[in-house]
PDB file of C-alpha atoms in Angstrom:
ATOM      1  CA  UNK A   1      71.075  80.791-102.980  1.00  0.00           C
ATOM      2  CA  UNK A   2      67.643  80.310-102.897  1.00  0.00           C
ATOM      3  CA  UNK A   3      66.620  81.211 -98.920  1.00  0.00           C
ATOM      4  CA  UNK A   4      67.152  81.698 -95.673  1.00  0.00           C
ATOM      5  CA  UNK A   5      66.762  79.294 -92.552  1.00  0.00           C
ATOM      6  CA  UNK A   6      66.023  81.432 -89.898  1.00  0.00           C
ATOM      7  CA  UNK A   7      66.425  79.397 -86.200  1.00  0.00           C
ATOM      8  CA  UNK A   8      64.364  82.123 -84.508  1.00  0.00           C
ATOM      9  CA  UNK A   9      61.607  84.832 -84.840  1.00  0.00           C
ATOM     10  CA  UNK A  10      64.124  87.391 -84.808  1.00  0.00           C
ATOM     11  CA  UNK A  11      66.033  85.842 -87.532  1.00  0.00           C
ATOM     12  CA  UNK A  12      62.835  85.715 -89.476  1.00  0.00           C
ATOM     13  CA  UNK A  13      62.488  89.275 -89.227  1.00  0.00           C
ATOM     14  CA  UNK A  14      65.841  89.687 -89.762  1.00  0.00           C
ATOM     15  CA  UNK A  15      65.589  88.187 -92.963  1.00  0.00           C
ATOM     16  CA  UNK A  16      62.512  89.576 -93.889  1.00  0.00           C
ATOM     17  CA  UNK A  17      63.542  93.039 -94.006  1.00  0.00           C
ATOM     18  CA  UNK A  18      66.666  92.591 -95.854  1.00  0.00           C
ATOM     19  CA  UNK A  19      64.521  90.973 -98.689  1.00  0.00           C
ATOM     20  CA  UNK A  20      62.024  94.163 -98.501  1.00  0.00           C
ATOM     21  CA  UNK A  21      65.113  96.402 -98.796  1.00  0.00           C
ATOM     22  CA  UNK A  22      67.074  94.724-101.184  1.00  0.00           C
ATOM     23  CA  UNK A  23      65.475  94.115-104.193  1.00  0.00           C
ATOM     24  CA  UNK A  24      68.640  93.052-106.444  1.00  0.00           C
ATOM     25  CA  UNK A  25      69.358  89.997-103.405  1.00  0.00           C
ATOM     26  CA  UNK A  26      65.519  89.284-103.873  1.00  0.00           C
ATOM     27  CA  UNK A  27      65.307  88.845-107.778  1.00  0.00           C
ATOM     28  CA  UNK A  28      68.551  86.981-107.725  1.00  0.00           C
ATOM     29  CA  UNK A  29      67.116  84.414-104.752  1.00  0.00           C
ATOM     30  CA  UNK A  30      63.528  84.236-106.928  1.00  0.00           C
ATOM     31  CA  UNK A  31      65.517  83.276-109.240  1.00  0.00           C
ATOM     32  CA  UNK A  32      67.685  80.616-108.071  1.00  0.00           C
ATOM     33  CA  UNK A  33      64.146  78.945-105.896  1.00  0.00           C
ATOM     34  CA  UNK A  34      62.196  79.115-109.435  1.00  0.00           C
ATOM     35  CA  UNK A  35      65.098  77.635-111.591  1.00  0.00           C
ATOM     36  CA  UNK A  36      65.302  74.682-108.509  1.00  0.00           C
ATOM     37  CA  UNK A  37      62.144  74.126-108.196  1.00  0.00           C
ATOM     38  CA  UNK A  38      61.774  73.917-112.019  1.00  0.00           C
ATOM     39  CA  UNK A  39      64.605  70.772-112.085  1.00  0.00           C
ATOM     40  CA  UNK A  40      62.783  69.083-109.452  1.00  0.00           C
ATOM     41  CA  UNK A  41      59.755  66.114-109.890  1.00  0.00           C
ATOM     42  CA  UNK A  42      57.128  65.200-108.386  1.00  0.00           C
ATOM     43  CA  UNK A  43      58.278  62.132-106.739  1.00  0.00           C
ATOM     44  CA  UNK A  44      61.485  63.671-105.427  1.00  0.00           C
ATOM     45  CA  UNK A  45      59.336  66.142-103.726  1.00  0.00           C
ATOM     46  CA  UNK A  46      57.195  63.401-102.502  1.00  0.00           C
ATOM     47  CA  UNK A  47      60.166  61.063-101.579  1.00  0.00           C
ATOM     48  CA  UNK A  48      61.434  64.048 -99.281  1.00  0.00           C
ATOM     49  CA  UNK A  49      58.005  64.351 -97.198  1.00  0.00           C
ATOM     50  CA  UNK A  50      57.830  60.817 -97.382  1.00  0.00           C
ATOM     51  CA  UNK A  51      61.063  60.736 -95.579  1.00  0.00           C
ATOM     52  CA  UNK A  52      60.039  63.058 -92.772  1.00  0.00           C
ATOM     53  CA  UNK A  53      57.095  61.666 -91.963  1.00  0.00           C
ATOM     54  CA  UNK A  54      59.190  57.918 -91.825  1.00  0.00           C
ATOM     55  CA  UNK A  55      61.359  60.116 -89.555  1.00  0.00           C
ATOM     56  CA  UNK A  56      58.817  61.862 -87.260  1.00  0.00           C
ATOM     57  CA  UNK A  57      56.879  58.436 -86.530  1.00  0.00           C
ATOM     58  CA  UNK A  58      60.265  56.758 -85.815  1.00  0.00           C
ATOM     59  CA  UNK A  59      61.180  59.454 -83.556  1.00  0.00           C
ATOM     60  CA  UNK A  60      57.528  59.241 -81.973  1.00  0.00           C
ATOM     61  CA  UNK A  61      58.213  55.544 -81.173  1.00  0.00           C
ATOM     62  CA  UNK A  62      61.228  55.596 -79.325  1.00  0.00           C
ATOM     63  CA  UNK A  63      60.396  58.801 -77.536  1.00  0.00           C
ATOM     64  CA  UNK A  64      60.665  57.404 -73.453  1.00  0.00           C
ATOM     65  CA  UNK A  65      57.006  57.586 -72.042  1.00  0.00           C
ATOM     66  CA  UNK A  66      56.089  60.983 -69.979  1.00  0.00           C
TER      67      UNK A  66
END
């Protein structure tokens, strides 16, 4: 609805170009991020990096020694 996840480069590309091409599937996605990002706040968007940051130090920690 409002993007893509794209696992690899050539997904990326992949993706890319049909948004290039396709104008109708880009104004419709534009729209769908914008109205999203318009119903979130602040401190959800916060709370969210918060959280993977918590996550990425936790993961860090208990990562066995090289």
């Amino acid at each position: 609805e409002t993007g893509f996840i794209a696992p690899d480069d050539a997904a990326f590309i992949d993706h890319t170009a049909r948004l290039l091409t396709d104008a109708a599937l880009r104004a419709r996605m534009g729209q769908s991020a914008r109205e999203y990002a318009c119903a979130q706040s602040w401190d959800a968007v916060f709370d969210t990096v918060y959280e993977g940051y918590r996550l990425a130090i936790a993961a860090r920690r208990h990562r066995p020694a090289a």
